mmCIF file of C-alpha atoms and ligand atoms in Angstrom:
data_model
loop_
_atom_site.group_PDB
_atom_site.id
_atom_site.type_symbol
_atom_site.label_atom_id
_atom_site.label_comp_id
_atom_site.label_asym_id
_atom_site.label_seq_id
_atom_site.Cartn_x
_atom_site.Cartn_y
_atom_site.Cartn_z
ATOM 1 C CA MET A 1 -40.641 127.791 41.298
ATOM 2 C CA THR A 2 -37.005 128.753 41.017
ATOM 3 C CA PRO A 3 -34.471 126.251 42.391
ATOM 4 C CA ILE A 4 -32.312 129.084 43.757
ATOM 5 C CA ARG A 5 -33.362 130.779 46.984
ATOM 6 C CA TYR A 6 -31.511 133.339 49.115
ATOM 7 C CA GLU A 7 -32.181 133.350 52.860
ATOM 8 C CA LEU A 8 -31.060 136.507 54.702
ATOM 9 C CA ILE A 9 -29.878 135.489 58.201
ATOM 10 C CA LYS A 10 -28.727 138.839 59.586
ATOM 11 C CA THR A 11 -27.123 142.165 58.755
ATOM 12 C CA CYS A 12 -23.904 143.377 60.407
ATOM 13 C CA LYS A 13 -24.821 146.310 62.675
ATOM 14 C CA GLN A 14 -21.388 147.877 62.144
ATOM 15 C CA THR A 15 -21.267 147.786 58.313
ATOM 16 C CA GLY A 16 -24.523 146.644 56.733
ATOM 17 C CA ALA A 17 -22.887 143.492 55.324
ATOM 18 C CA ARG A 18 -25.245 140.496 54.986
ATOM 19 C CA LEU A 19 -24.989 136.977 56.365
ATOM 20 C CA GLY A 20 -27.121 134.610 54.301
ATOM 21 C CA ILE A 21 -27.666 131.128 52.936
ATOM 22 C CA LEU A 22 -27.776 130.358 49.204
ATOM 23 C CA HIS A 23 -30.058 127.350 48.639
ATOM 24 C CA THR A 24 -29.366 125.441 45.405
ATOM 25 C CA PRO A 25 -30.391 122.021 44.010
ATOM 26 C CA HIS A 26 -26.893 120.835 44.987
ATOM 27 C CA GLY A 27 -26.819 122.069 48.547
ATOM 28 C CA SER A 28 -27.132 125.153 50.725
ATOM 29 C CA PHE A 29 -24.115 127.363 51.344
ATOM 30 C CA GLU A 30 -23.434 130.322 53.626
ATOM 31 C CA THR A 31 -22.751 133.750 52.179
ATOM 32 C CA PRO A 32 -20.749 135.887 51.673
ATOM 33 C CA MET A 33 -18.931 133.164 49.754
ATOM 34 C CA PHE A 34 -15.907 132.897 47.503
ATOM 35 C CA MET A 35 -16.448 130.653 44.442
ATOM 36 C CA PRO A 36 -13.294 128.997 43.021
ATOM 37 C CA VAL A 37 -13.068 129.120 39.228
ATOM 38 C CA GLY A 38 -12.925 125.873 37.262
ATOM 39 C CA THR A 39 -12.755 127.171 33.702
ATOM 40 C CA LEU A 40 -12.233 123.897 31.826
ATOM 41 C CA ALA A 41 -14.285 121.779 34.269
ATOM 42 C CA THR A 42 -11.502 121.665 36.838
ATOM 43 C CA VAL A 43 -10.272 124.078 39.498
ATOM 44 C CA LYS A 44 -6.737 123.820 38.210
ATOM 45 C CA THR A 45 -4.625 121.136 39.989
ATOM 46 C CA LEU A 46 -7.217 120.549 42.747
ATOM 47 C CA SER A 47 -9.527 117.520 43.166
ATOM 48 C CA PRO A 48 -13.228 117.758 44.147
ATOM 49 C CA GLU A 49 -12.315 116.086 47.460
ATOM 50 C CA GLU A 50 -9.728 118.755 48.204
ATOM 51 C CA LEU A 51 -12.219 121.495 47.324
ATOM 52 C CA LYS A 52 -14.811 119.932 49.631
ATOM 53 C CA GLU A 53 -12.362 119.557 52.532
ATOM 54 C CA MET A 54 -11.540 123.265 52.322
ATOM 55 C CA GLY A 55 -15.244 124.158 52.299
ATOM 56 C CA ALA A 56 -15.912 125.165 48.695
ATOM 57 C CA GLY A 57 -19.657 125.179 47.976
ATOM 58 C CA VAL A 58 -20.207 126.694 44.528
ATOM 59 C CA ILE A 59 -17.553 126.566 41.803
ATOM 60 C CA LEU A 60 -17.550 128.331 38.448
ATOM 61 C CA SER A 61 -17.243 127.147 34.902
ATOM 62 C CA ASN A 62 -17.867 128.761 31.572
ATOM 63 C CA THR A 63 -20.101 128.604 28.515
ATOM 64 C CA TYR A 64 -17.479 129.828 26.050
ATOM 65 C CA HIS A 65 -14.644 127.519 27.103
ATOM 66 C CA LEU A 66 -16.721 124.343 27.376
ATOM 67 C CA TRP A 67 -18.496 125.077 24.109
ATOM 68 C CA LEU A 68 -15.117 125.068 22.376
ATOM 69 C CA ARG A 69 -13.612 122.203 24.396
ATOM 70 C CA PRO A 70 -14.845 119.463 24.807
ATOM 71 C CA GLY A 71 -18.156 120.731 23.339
ATOM 72 C CA HIS A 72 -21.345 121.130 25.379
ATOM 73 C CA ASP A 73 -22.852 118.107 23.605
ATOM 74 C CA ILE A 74 -20.215 115.830 25.134
ATOM 75 C CA VAL A 75 -20.826 117.282 28.608
ATOM 76 C CA LYS A 76 -24.570 116.796 28.081
ATOM 77 C CA GLU A 77 -23.978 113.169 27.064
ATOM 78 C CA ALA A 78 -21.985 112.706 30.288
ATOM 79 C CA GLY A 79 -25.139 113.744 32.169
ATOM 80 C CA GLY A 80 -24.108 117.365 32.645
ATOM 81 C CA LEU A 81 -21.160 119.108 34.249
ATOM 82 C CA HIS A 82 -21.753 117.752 37.777
ATOM 83 C CA SER A 83 -21.275 114.141 36.662
ATOM 84 C CA PHE A 84 -18.686 114.971 33.990
ATOM 85 C CA MET A 85 -16.356 116.515 36.615
ATOM 86 C CA ASN A 86 -17.619 114.512 39.607
ATOM 87 C CA TRP A 87 -18.671 117.620 41.561
ATOM 88 C CA ASP A 88 -21.952 117.215 43.479
ATOM 89 C CA ARG A 89 -22.129 120.655 45.046
ATOM 90 C CA GLY A 90 -23.049 123.952 43.319
ATOM 91 C CA ILE A 91 -21.962 125.002 39.850
ATOM 92 C CA LEU A 92 -22.381 128.471 38.344
ATOM 93 C CA THR A 93 -21.610 129.004 34.666
ATOM 94 C CA ASP A 94 -20.786 132.367 33.200
ATOM 95 C CA SER A 95 -22.497 133.114 29.899
ATOM 96 C CA GLY A 96 -19.402 133.648 27.776
ATOM 97 C CA GLY A 97 -20.059 137.349 27.224
ATOM 98 C CA PHE A 98 -17.003 138.417 29.156
ATOM 99 C CA GLN A 99 -14.711 135.823 27.617
ATOM 100 C CA VAL A 100 -15.646 136.930 24.115
ATOM 101 C CA PHE A 101 -14.483 140.431 25.049
ATOM 102 C CA SER A 102 -11.438 139.351 27.014
ATOM 103 C CA LEU A 103 -10.143 136.454 24.883
ATOM 104 C CA SER A 104 -11.116 137.173 21.327
ATOM 105 C CA GLU A 105 -10.157 139.832 18.773
ATOM 106 C CA PHE A 106 -12.064 141.004 15.693
ATOM 107 C CA ARG A 107 -15.333 140.768 17.507
ATOM 108 C CA ARG A 108 -18.431 142.465 16.081
ATOM 109 C CA ILE A 109 -21.443 143.128 18.304
ATOM 110 C CA GLU A 110 -24.851 143.111 16.609
ATOM 111 C CA GLU A 111 -28.360 143.075 18.036
ATOM 112 C CA GLU A 112 -28.647 139.350 17.348
ATOM 113 C CA GLY A 113 -25.375 138.487 19.081
ATOM 114 C CA VAL A 114 -21.583 138.639 18.833
ATOM 115 C CA TYR A 115 -19.408 137.519 15.920
ATOM 116 C CA PHE A 116 -15.818 136.737 16.929
ATOM 117 C CA ARG A 117 -12.851 134.442 16.417
ATOM 118 C CA ASN A 118 -12.207 131.170 18.214
ATOM 119 C CA HIS A 119 -9.186 132.083 20.354
ATOM 120 C CA LEU A 120 -7.743 128.595 19.749
ATOM 121 C CA ASN A 121 -7.870 128.276 15.947
ATOM 122 C CA GLY A 122 -9.158 131.562 14.549
ATOM 123 C CA ASP A 123 -12.454 130.104 13.230
ATOM 124 C CA GLN A 124 -15.390 132.520 12.948
ATOM 125 C CA LEU A 125 -17.877 132.019 15.805
ATOM 126 C CA PHE A 126 -21.266 133.478 16.762
ATOM 127 C CA LEU A 127 -22.645 133.633 20.306
ATOM 128 C CA SER A 128 -26.103 134.928 21.168
ATOM 129 C CA PRO A 129 -28.424 134.943 24.195
ATOM 130 C CA GLU A 130 -30.180 131.877 22.792
ATOM 131 C CA LYS A 131 -26.919 130.028 22.096
ATOM 132 C CA ALA A 132 -25.528 130.846 25.545
ATOM 133 C CA MET A 133 -28.722 129.503 27.132
ATOM 134 C CA GLU A 134 -28.611 126.337 24.989
ATOM 135 C CA ILE A 135 -25.036 125.670 26.126
ATOM 136 C CA GLN A 136 -25.729 126.342 29.820
ATOM 137 C CA ASN A 137 -28.820 124.150 29.612
ATOM 138 C CA ALA A 138 -26.618 121.326 28.289
ATOM 139 C CA LEU A 139 -24.047 121.914 31.050
ATOM 140 C CA GLY A 140 -26.786 121.651 33.665
ATOM 141 C CA SER A 141 -25.331 124.313 35.967
ATOM 142 C CA ASP A 142 -27.364 125.284 39.042
ATOM 143 C CA ILE A 143 -26.890 128.977 38.259
ATOM 144 C CA MET A 144 -26.737 130.310 34.690
ATOM 145 C CA MET A 145 -25.699 133.848 33.807
ATOM 146 C CA ALA A 146 -27.562 135.950 31.260
ATOM 147 C CA PHE A 147 -25.640 136.745 28.067
ATOM 148 C CA ASP A 148 -24.398 140.292 28.479
ATOM 149 C CA GLU A 149 -21.882 142.759 27.172
ATOM 150 C CA CYS A 150 -19.164 143.715 29.616
ATOM 151 C CA PRO A 151 -18.055 147.000 28.020
ATOM 152 C CA PRO A 152 -14.373 147.952 28.043
ATOM 153 C CA TYR A 153 -13.139 150.409 30.664
ATOM 154 C CA PRO A 154 -13.372 153.328 30.213
ATOM 155 C CA ALA A 155 -16.319 153.668 27.874
ATOM 156 C CA THR A 156 -18.192 156.791 26.786
ATOM 157 C CA TYR A 157 -21.616 157.499 28.266
ATOM 158 C CA GLU A 158 -23.222 157.105 24.823
ATOM 159 C CA TYR A 159 -21.573 153.721 24.244
ATOM 160 C CA MET A 160 -22.472 152.565 27.763
ATOM 161 C CA LYS A 161 -26.124 153.634 27.396
ATOM 162 C CA ARG A 162 -26.562 151.699 24.143
ATOM 163 C CA SER A 163 -24.771 148.704 25.660
ATOM 164 C CA VAL A 164 -26.959 148.677 28.791
ATOM 165 C CA GLU A 165 -30.126 148.795 26.700
ATOM 166 C CA ARG A 166 -28.926 145.942 24.506
ATOM 167 C CA THR A 167 -27.869 143.880 27.568
ATOM 168 C CA SER A 168 -31.393 144.366 28.960
ATOM 169 C CA ARG A 169 -32.943 143.164 25.682
ATOM 170 C CA TRP A 170 -30.526 140.196 25.698
ATOM 171 C CA ALA A 171 -31.554 139.374 29.287
ATOM 172 C CA GLU A 172 -35.185 139.191 28.188
ATOM 173 C CA ARG A 173 -34.219 136.880 25.326
ATOM 174 C CA CYS A 174 -32.341 134.662 27.795
ATOM 175 C CA LEU A 175 -35.463 134.373 29.950
ATOM 176 C CA LYS A 176 -37.516 133.398 26.887
ATOM 177 C CA ALA A 177 -34.909 130.778 25.913
ATOM 178 C CA HIS A 178 -34.751 129.337 29.455
ATOM 179 C CA GLN A 179 -35.785 125.694 29.059
ATOM 180 C CA ARG A 180 -35.641 124.387 32.674
ATOM 181 C CA PRO A 181 -36.426 127.304 35.028
ATOM 182 C CA ASN A 182 -37.408 124.857 37.787
ATOM 183 C CA GLU A 183 -33.997 123.177 37.733
ATOM 184 C CA GLN A 184 -31.590 125.992 36.875
ATOM 185 C CA GLY A 185 -31.590 129.548 38.224
ATOM 186 C CA LEU A 186 -30.842 132.386 35.785
ATOM 187 C CA PHE A 187 -29.147 135.544 37.108
ATOM 188 C CA GLY A 188 -29.394 138.924 35.380
ATOM 189 C CA ILE A 189 -26.192 140.982 35.123
ATOM 190 C CA VAL A 190 -26.353 144.705 35.919
ATOM 191 C CA GLN A 191 -24.171 146.890 33.715
ATOM 192 C CA GLY A 192 -23.771 150.658 33.337
ATOM 193 C CA GLY A 193 -20.110 151.250 34.126
ATOM 194 C CA GLU A 194 -19.526 154.113 36.564
ATOM 195 C CA PHE A 195 -22.661 156.030 35.497
ATOM 196 C CA GLU A 196 -25.209 156.061 38.301
ATOM 197 C CA ASP A 197 -28.216 156.686 36.070
ATOM 198 C CA LEU A 198 -27.245 153.849 33.721
ATOM 199 C CA ARG A 199 -26.701 151.454 36.646
ATOM 200 C CA LYS A 200 -30.185 152.460 37.871
ATOM 201 C CA GLN A 201 -31.692 151.883 34.400
ATOM 202 C CA SER A 202 -29.970 148.505 34.087
ATOM 203 C CA ALA A 203 -31.043 147.398 37.581
ATOM 204 C CA GLN A 204 -34.658 148.509 37.025
ATOM 205 C CA ASP A 205 -34.827 146.704 33.662
ATOM 206 C CA LEU A 206 -33.547 143.466 35.208
ATOM 207 C CA VAL A 207 -35.462 143.647 38.507
ATOM 208 C CA SER A 208 -38.671 144.080 36.490
ATOM 209 C CA LEU A 209 -37.886 140.694 34.893
ATOM 210 C CA ASP A 210 -37.750 139.140 38.389
ATOM 211 C CA PHE A 211 -34.573 137.025 38.195
ATOM 212 C CA PRO A 212 -33.791 134.685 41.148
ATOM 213 C CA GLY A 213 -30.439 136.461 41.553
ATOM 214 C CA TYR A 214 -28.442 139.385 40.219
ATOM 215 C CA ALA A 215 -24.818 139.994 39.341
ATOM 216 C CA VAL A 216 -22.999 143.305 39.262
ATOM 217 C CA GLY A 217 -20.986 143.151 36.047
ATOM 218 C CA GLY A 218 -18.723 145.586 34.279
ATOM 219 C CA LEU A 219 -16.365 145.946 37.244
ATOM 220 C CA SER A 220 -12.867 144.667 37.984
ATOM 221 C CA VAL A 221 -12.005 145.674 34.425
ATOM 222 C CA GLY A 222 -9.156 148.036 35.258
ATOM 223 C CA GLU A 223 -11.038 150.757 37.141
ATOM 224 C CA PRO A 224 -9.516 152.093 40.385
ATOM 225 C CA LYS A 225 -10.810 150.364 43.544
ATOM 226 C CA GLU A 226 -12.455 153.593 44.700
ATOM 227 C CA VAL A 227 -14.531 153.579 41.500
ATOM 228 C CA MET A 228 -15.594 149.970 42.099
ATOM 229 C CA ASN A 229 -16.537 150.737 45.709
ATOM 230 C CA ARG A 230 -18.501 153.839 44.683
ATOM 231 C CA VAL A 231 -20.385 151.953 41.970
ATOM 232 C CA LEU A 232 -21.258 149.219 44.483
ATOM 233 C CA GLU A 233 -22.476 151.817 46.994
ATOM 234 C CA PHE A 234 -25.156 153.064 44.610
ATOM 235 C CA THR A 235 -25.859 149.783 42.817
ATOM 236 C CA THR A 236 -26.426 147.081 45.458
ATOM 237 C CA PRO A 237 -29.266 149.056 47.161
ATOM 238 C CA LEU A 238 -31.125 148.939 43.816
ATOM 239 C CA LEU A 239 -31.262 145.130 44.012
ATOM 240 C CA PRO A 240 -33.900 143.180 46.009
ATOM 241 C CA ALA A 241 -32.734 142.359 49.538
ATOM 242 C CA ASN A 242 -34.188 138.853 49.298
ATOM 243 C CA LYS A 243 -32.121 137.872 46.254
ATOM 244 C CA PRO A 244 -28.390 136.971 46.089
ATOM 245 C CA ARG A 245 -25.934 139.537 44.705
ATOM 246 C CA TYR A 246 -22.851 138.327 42.810
ATOM 247 C CA LEU A 247 -19.905 140.636 42.074
ATOM 248 C CA MET A 248 -18.251 139.166 38.982
ATOM 249 C CA GLY A 249 -14.513 138.674 38.724
ATOM 250 C CA VAL A 250 -13.630 139.874 42.230
ATOM 251 C CA GLY A 251 -11.149 139.404 43.635
ATOM 252 C CA SER A 252 -8.285 140.259 45.896
ATOM 253 C CA PRO A 253 -8.730 139.922 49.684
ATOM 254 C CA ASP A 254 -9.373 143.646 50.202
ATOM 255 C CA SER A 255 -11.969 143.720 47.411
ATOM 256 C CA LEU A 256 -13.790 140.712 48.888
ATOM 257 C CA ILE A 257 -14.044 142.425 52.283
ATOM 258 C CA ASP A 258 -15.031 145.795 50.784
ATOM 259 C CA GLY A 259 -17.572 144.099 48.505
ATOM 260 C CA ALA A 260 -19.166 142.224 51.421
ATOM 261 C CA ILE A 261 -19.401 145.494 53.361
ATOM 262 C CA ARG A 262 -21.316 146.951 50.385
ATOM 263 C CA GLY A 263 -23.859 144.142 50.319
ATOM 264 C CA ILE A 264 -22.307 141.553 47.993
ATOM 265 C CA ASP A 265 -22.951 137.867 48.729
ATOM 266 C CA MET A 266 -20.972 135.980 46.049
ATOM 267 C CA PHE A 267 -17.542 136.470 44.500
ATOM 268 C CA ASP A 268 -15.420 134.668 41.896
ATOM 269 C CA CYS A 269 -11.855 135.216 40.786
ATOM 270 C CA VAL A 270 -9.144 133.302 38.931
ATOM 271 C CA LEU A 271 -6.495 134.975 41.124
ATOM 272 C CA PRO A 272 -5.801 132.157 43.633
ATOM 273 C CA THR A 273 -4.984 129.500 41.038
ATOM 274 C CA ARG A 274 -3.546 131.919 38.478
ATOM 275 C CA ILE A 275 -0.984 133.574 40.756
ATOM 276 C CA GLY A 276 -0.455 130.214 42.474
ATOM 277 C CA ARG A 277 0.842 128.836 39.176
ATOM 278 C CA ASN A 278 3.696 131.321 39.189
ATOM 279 C CA GLY A 279 4.476 130.750 42.852
ATOM 280 C CA THR A 280 2.779 133.772 44.379
ATOM 281 C CA VAL A 281 0.726 133.105 47.495
ATOM 282 C CA MET A 282 -1.642 135.193 49.604
ATOM 283 C CA THR A 283 -0.829 135.046 53.294
ATOM 284 C CA SER A 284 -2.202 136.791 56.401
ATOM 285 C CA GLU A 285 0.890 139.009 56.217
ATOM 286 C CA GLY A 286 0.594 139.935 52.551
ATOM 287 C CA ARG A 287 1.711 138.356 49.303
ATOM 288 C CA VAL A 288 4.742 136.032 49.248
ATOM 289 C CA VAL A 289 6.592 135.475 45.944
ATOM 290 C CA ILE A 290 8.100 132.133 46.828
ATOM 291 C CA LYS A 291 10.823 132.139 44.109
ATOM 292 C CA ASN A 292 12.509 135.004 45.973
ATOM 293 C CA ALA A 293 15.994 133.938 47.108
ATOM 294 C CA LYS A 294 15.239 135.044 50.668
ATOM 295 C CA TYR A 295 13.073 131.905 51.105
ATOM 296 C CA ALA A 296 15.798 129.456 50.017
ATOM 297 C CA ARG A 297 16.517 128.466 53.637
ATOM 298 C CA ASP A 298 13.201 129.491 55.143
ATOM 299 C CA PHE A 299 11.875 126.317 56.821
ATOM 300 C CA THR A 300 8.635 127.913 58.031
ATOM 301 C CA PRO A 301 5.172 127.498 56.438
ATOM 302 C CA LEU A 302 3.922 129.776 53.648
ATOM 303 C CA ASP A 303 1.623 131.446 56.179
ATOM 304 C CA PRO A 304 2.307 131.179 59.951
ATOM 305 C CA ASN A 305 -1.418 131.706 60.632
ATOM 306 C CA CYS A 306 -2.741 129.108 58.178
ATOM 307 C CA ASP A 307 -3.769 125.530 59.071
ATOM 308 C CA CYS A 308 -4.201 124.254 55.496
ATOM 309 C CA TYR A 309 -2.618 121.007 54.219
ATOM 310 C CA THR A 310 0.187 122.953 52.519
ATOM 311 C CA CYS A 311 1.045 125.030 55.609
ATOM 312 C CA ARG A 312 0.861 122.058 57.977
ATOM 313 C CA ASN A 313 3.210 119.853 55.960
ATOM 314 C CA TYR A 314 5.626 121.861 53.823
ATOM 315 C CA THR A 315 8.079 124.732 54.137
ATOM 316 C CA ARG A 316 8.740 127.810 52.044
ATOM 317 C CA ALA A 317 12.171 126.411 51.139
ATOM 318 C CA TYR A 318 10.677 123.177 49.817
ATOM 319 C CA ILE A 319 7.887 124.880 47.874
ATOM 320 C CA ARG A 320 10.370 127.414 46.444
ATOM 321 C CA HIS A 321 12.500 124.478 45.272
ATOM 322 C CA LEU A 322 9.531 122.767 43.575
ATOM 323 C CA ILE A 323 8.375 125.967 41.860
ATOM 324 C CA LYS A 324 11.871 126.793 40.623
ATOM 325 C CA CYS A 325 12.215 123.249 39.252
ATOM 326 C CA ASP A 326 8.778 123.547 37.625
ATOM 327 C CA GLU A 327 7.612 120.518 39.637
ATOM 328 C CA THR A 328 3.816 120.122 39.301
ATOM 329 C CA PHE A 329 3.466 119.331 43.000
ATOM 330 C CA GLY A 330 4.686 122.876 43.699
ATOM 331 C CA ILE A 331 1.763 124.608 41.974
ATOM 332 C CA ARG A 332 -0.634 122.128 43.562
ATOM 333 C CA LEU A 333 0.587 123.233 47.004
ATOM 334 C CA THR A 334 0.402 126.969 46.198
ATOM 335 C CA SER A 335 -2.996 126.638 44.483
ATOM 336 C CA TYR A 336 -4.391 124.633 47.403
ATOM 337 C CA HIS A 337 -3.213 127.266 49.880
ATOM 338 C CA ASN A 338 -4.511 130.241 47.846
ATOM 339 C CA VAL A 339 -8.009 128.811 47.332
ATOM 340 C CA TYR A 340 -8.096 127.755 51.005
ATOM 341 C CA PHE A 341 -7.000 131.270 52.015
ATOM 342 C CA LEU A 342 -9.896 133.011 50.245
ATOM 343 C CA ILE A 343 -12.480 130.450 51.376
ATOM 344 C CA LYS A 344 -11.297 130.832 54.983
ATOM 345 C CA LEU A 345 -11.215 134.623 54.613
ATOM 346 C CA MET A 346 -14.934 134.513 53.806
ATOM 347 C CA GLU A 347 -15.517 132.290 56.865
ATOM 348 C CA GLN A 348 -13.857 135.010 58.975
ATOM 349 C CA VAL A 349 -15.999 137.658 57.237
ATOM 350 C CA ARG A 350 -19.175 135.678 58.034
ATOM 351 C CA GLN A 351 -18.103 135.288 61.694
ATOM 352 C CA ALA A 352 -17.420 139.035 61.877
ATOM 353 C CA ILE A 353 -20.917 139.722 60.512
ATOM 354 C CA ARG A 354 -22.413 137.380 63.136
ATOM 355 C CA GLU A 355 -20.617 139.399 65.820
ATOM 356 C CA ASP A 356 -21.358 142.825 64.244
ATOM 357 C CA ARG A 357 -17.676 143.702 63.909
ATOM 358 C CA LEU A 358 -16.825 143.485 60.180
ATOM 359 C CA GLY A 359 -15.486 147.056 60.267
ATOM 360 C CA ASP A 360 -13.042 146.120 63.038
ATOM 361 C CA PHE A 361 -12.080 142.940 61.166
ATOM 362 C CA ARG A 362 -11.393 145.017 58.035
ATOM 363 C CA GLU A 363 -9.057 147.295 60.003
ATOM 364 C CA GLN A 364 -7.145 144.415 61.556
ATOM 365 C CA PHE A 365 -6.913 142.396 58.325
ATOM 366 C CA PHE A 366 -5.806 145.386 56.217
ATOM 367 C CA GLU A 367 -3.168 146.308 58.797
ATOM 368 C CA GLN A 368 -1.738 142.782 59.025
ATOM 369 C CA TYR A 369 -1.894 142.121 55.265
ATOM 370 C CA GLY A 370 -0.319 145.497 54.543
ATOM 371 C CA PHE A 371 -3.117 147.105 52.525
ATOM 372 C CA ASN A 372 -2.796 150.336 54.501
ATOM 373 C CA LYS A 373 0.951 150.626 53.905
ATOM 374 C CA PRO A 374 1.550 153.838 51.867
HETATM 375 C C1 PK2 B 401 -11.760 139.706 36.326
HETATM 376 N N1 PK2 B 401 -12.735 140.757 36.218
HETATM 377 C C2 PK2 B 401 -13.960 140.490 35.724
HETATM 378 N N2 PK2 B 401 -14.417 139.272 35.409
HETATM 379 C C3 PK2 B 401 -15.665 139.460 34.915
HETATM 380 C C4 PK2 B 401 -16.561 138.524 34.394
HETATM 381 C C5 PK2 B 401 -16.191 137.054 34.392
HETATM 382 C C6 PK2 B 401 -16.368 136.508 35.803
HETATM 383 N N3 PK2 B 401 -15.587 135.275 35.993
HETATM 384 C C7 PK2 B 401 -16.152 134.141 35.295
HETATM 385 C C8 PK2 B 401 -15.142 133.018 35.157
HETATM 386 C C9 PK2 B 401 -13.932 133.484 34.354
HETATM 387 C C10 PK2 B 401 -13.001 132.343 34.022
HETATM 388 C C11 PK2 B 401 -13.736 131.205 33.358
HETATM 389 C C12 PK2 B 401 -14.875 130.719 34.208
HETATM 390 C C13 PK2 B 401 -15.841 131.852 34.515
HETATM 391 C C14 PK2 B 401 -17.786 139.014 33.864
HETATM 392 N N4 PK2 B 401 -18.679 138.127 33.310
HETATM 393 C C15 PK2 B 401 -19.801 138.600 32.719
HETATM 394 N N5 PK2 B 401 -20.653 137.763 32.129
HETATM 395 N N6 PK2 B 401 -20.116 139.930 32.719
HETATM 396 C C16 PK2 B 401 -19.311 140.863 33.315
HETATM 397 O O1 PK2 B 401 -19.649 142.057 33.302
HETATM 398 C C17 PK2 B 401 -18.076 140.405 33.892
HETATM 399 C C18 PK2 B 401 -17.172 141.316 34.465
HETATM 400 C C19 PK2 B 401 -15.958 140.837 34.959
HETATM 401 N N7 PK2 B 401 -14.882 141.467 35.487
#
């Protein structure tokens, strides 16, 4: 029996968003949830204790990166990723498909797999469904992702159709290569771009293989937000209501709320730590670029409505000073706040679902954050 189980608690009467619990071998966590990204076996600058205190449940890592460095064999020898990085809650690993397309040039896609260059030293590499499963098996993640192609945006219908069919064949090969289905859950990834019939074909192919969970891939690749929302509107209903739905690579606060409203349960995004590293923070009143001179004598917290460690103890002026001086403590404070902000945003989304008012919450949040400003 699969170690991953989704429990639907209730549906928001105002929007249709779902409140659920994701049960994993490393704990049970409420959804909708935001999953911090820990590419190289660390959520950059933050400790596991800090992640726990802010309420992180599942974090992400990646087949491609850990295969290259330190090597999945070393992680396996350490007893798997949980012990290697001292994280005893949930871990989801992406299959490397996306990274091959986003990090590497000169790639060649064949039926057997993808030939590409190591983005660190230019060596020729080959990744396949079987190889991606071997690596994720060694990493010991609670949730593995099928090896897929995330096509570029935009792509022609013909290209997208061939890609969807190959991704479905690759998903089947992943299932066959799955060595420990009772210990690790494997999610299928729905592709098809913005073409409704291809999304339907992809979803039907994958649902017929009965995965414990499904991801909506191929989005947040440069398409307008209206396109993403439209694709979600006709894709999530194709997925079983009793299985978790993961929207890959999303995202900004508005996209998290709009994704939850369209039936998504799980999100991941590098945004909080990535923009945090250049001193940009998400606050309840919109983005703050802390290097801006206007904060030089601003002795208030990053976000007046935030109770995180950073906002309780430090001022904008101090954090601006650290970031401008390239002091490491500065990016720790901004990263902590940004991850905390998205995790707490999802707590507010879950509370709004409990009280059947996620539509009202969306209005109020968008207004305060400034998403509705023309
Ligand atoms: C940012 N937009 C976006 N990301 C996508 C991703 C990556 C999701 N994030 C994974 C982390 C990235 C950093 C390292 C750790 C794993 C996608 N992944 C896959 N496999 N397929 C997609 O269609 C797919 C589509 C995506 N769109």
